Amino acid sequence: MKKVLISLTVVAILAIGVAVYAQGSGWGGNSAYPGYGSHMMGQGYGGPMMGWRGGGYDQKYLDETSGVRKELNTKKFEYFEAIRNPKTAPETITKLEKEIGELQNKLYAKAPQGTNTGFSMPCWQF
């Protein structure tokens, strides 16, 4: 009797495990959560960036702001290097934070409004 009960318990646990595995975690490309899949270039994340929902507006935005985005990337790198260095003056860090904020505001002002209807955050808000 004990062997039958142990066998049924093992089979039940395996059946539950198979059902959970078959359901998936919900984080893959074909999940129930559309904002979390396909690793930046799929429909859930990269779609709005590639102009799929915006009728090309996003591509125009990306073309127009390439210099500002590059400058923002450089400033962020400088900022993280500055905070990593213990000898950096607080004024330098404050100045870099202000410059990063100004660049982000420039990008936000030029951003296409209403074209990003997905669950993902647009690249200019990171």
Phi, psi and omega in degrees: 000321180296320179295322180294316180296318178295318179298316179295322178296315179297316179296319179295317179296317178297320180295319177295317178299318178296318180295319179293318179296320180294327179292323180089170183271346181088004182253003181276184183294328182249049186265176177279354180249094191295343181275357187236071177196167171063015168048066169077340182244003180271186185295322184288324184254307187274349184306306180297327180290332182269005176083014183291327182256343188258006179064032179091352181299321182293322178295320177299315179300314181297320178295317182290332187251015184299320179294319180293320180294323178294317178298320178297318179298317178296317180295321178297319178298314178300319180297311182294327175291324180293317181285340177285330182274119182291345181272357181289135180288143179302330179296323179296316180296317179298318179298315179295320178298319180295316180297320178297317179298319179295318178295319178297322177294323176299314180295318181295323180294327180270352186295141177292129183267131174084002180270338181266098181255004181279184180272352185273159179271134178297156186296334183281000180252013178276000000 
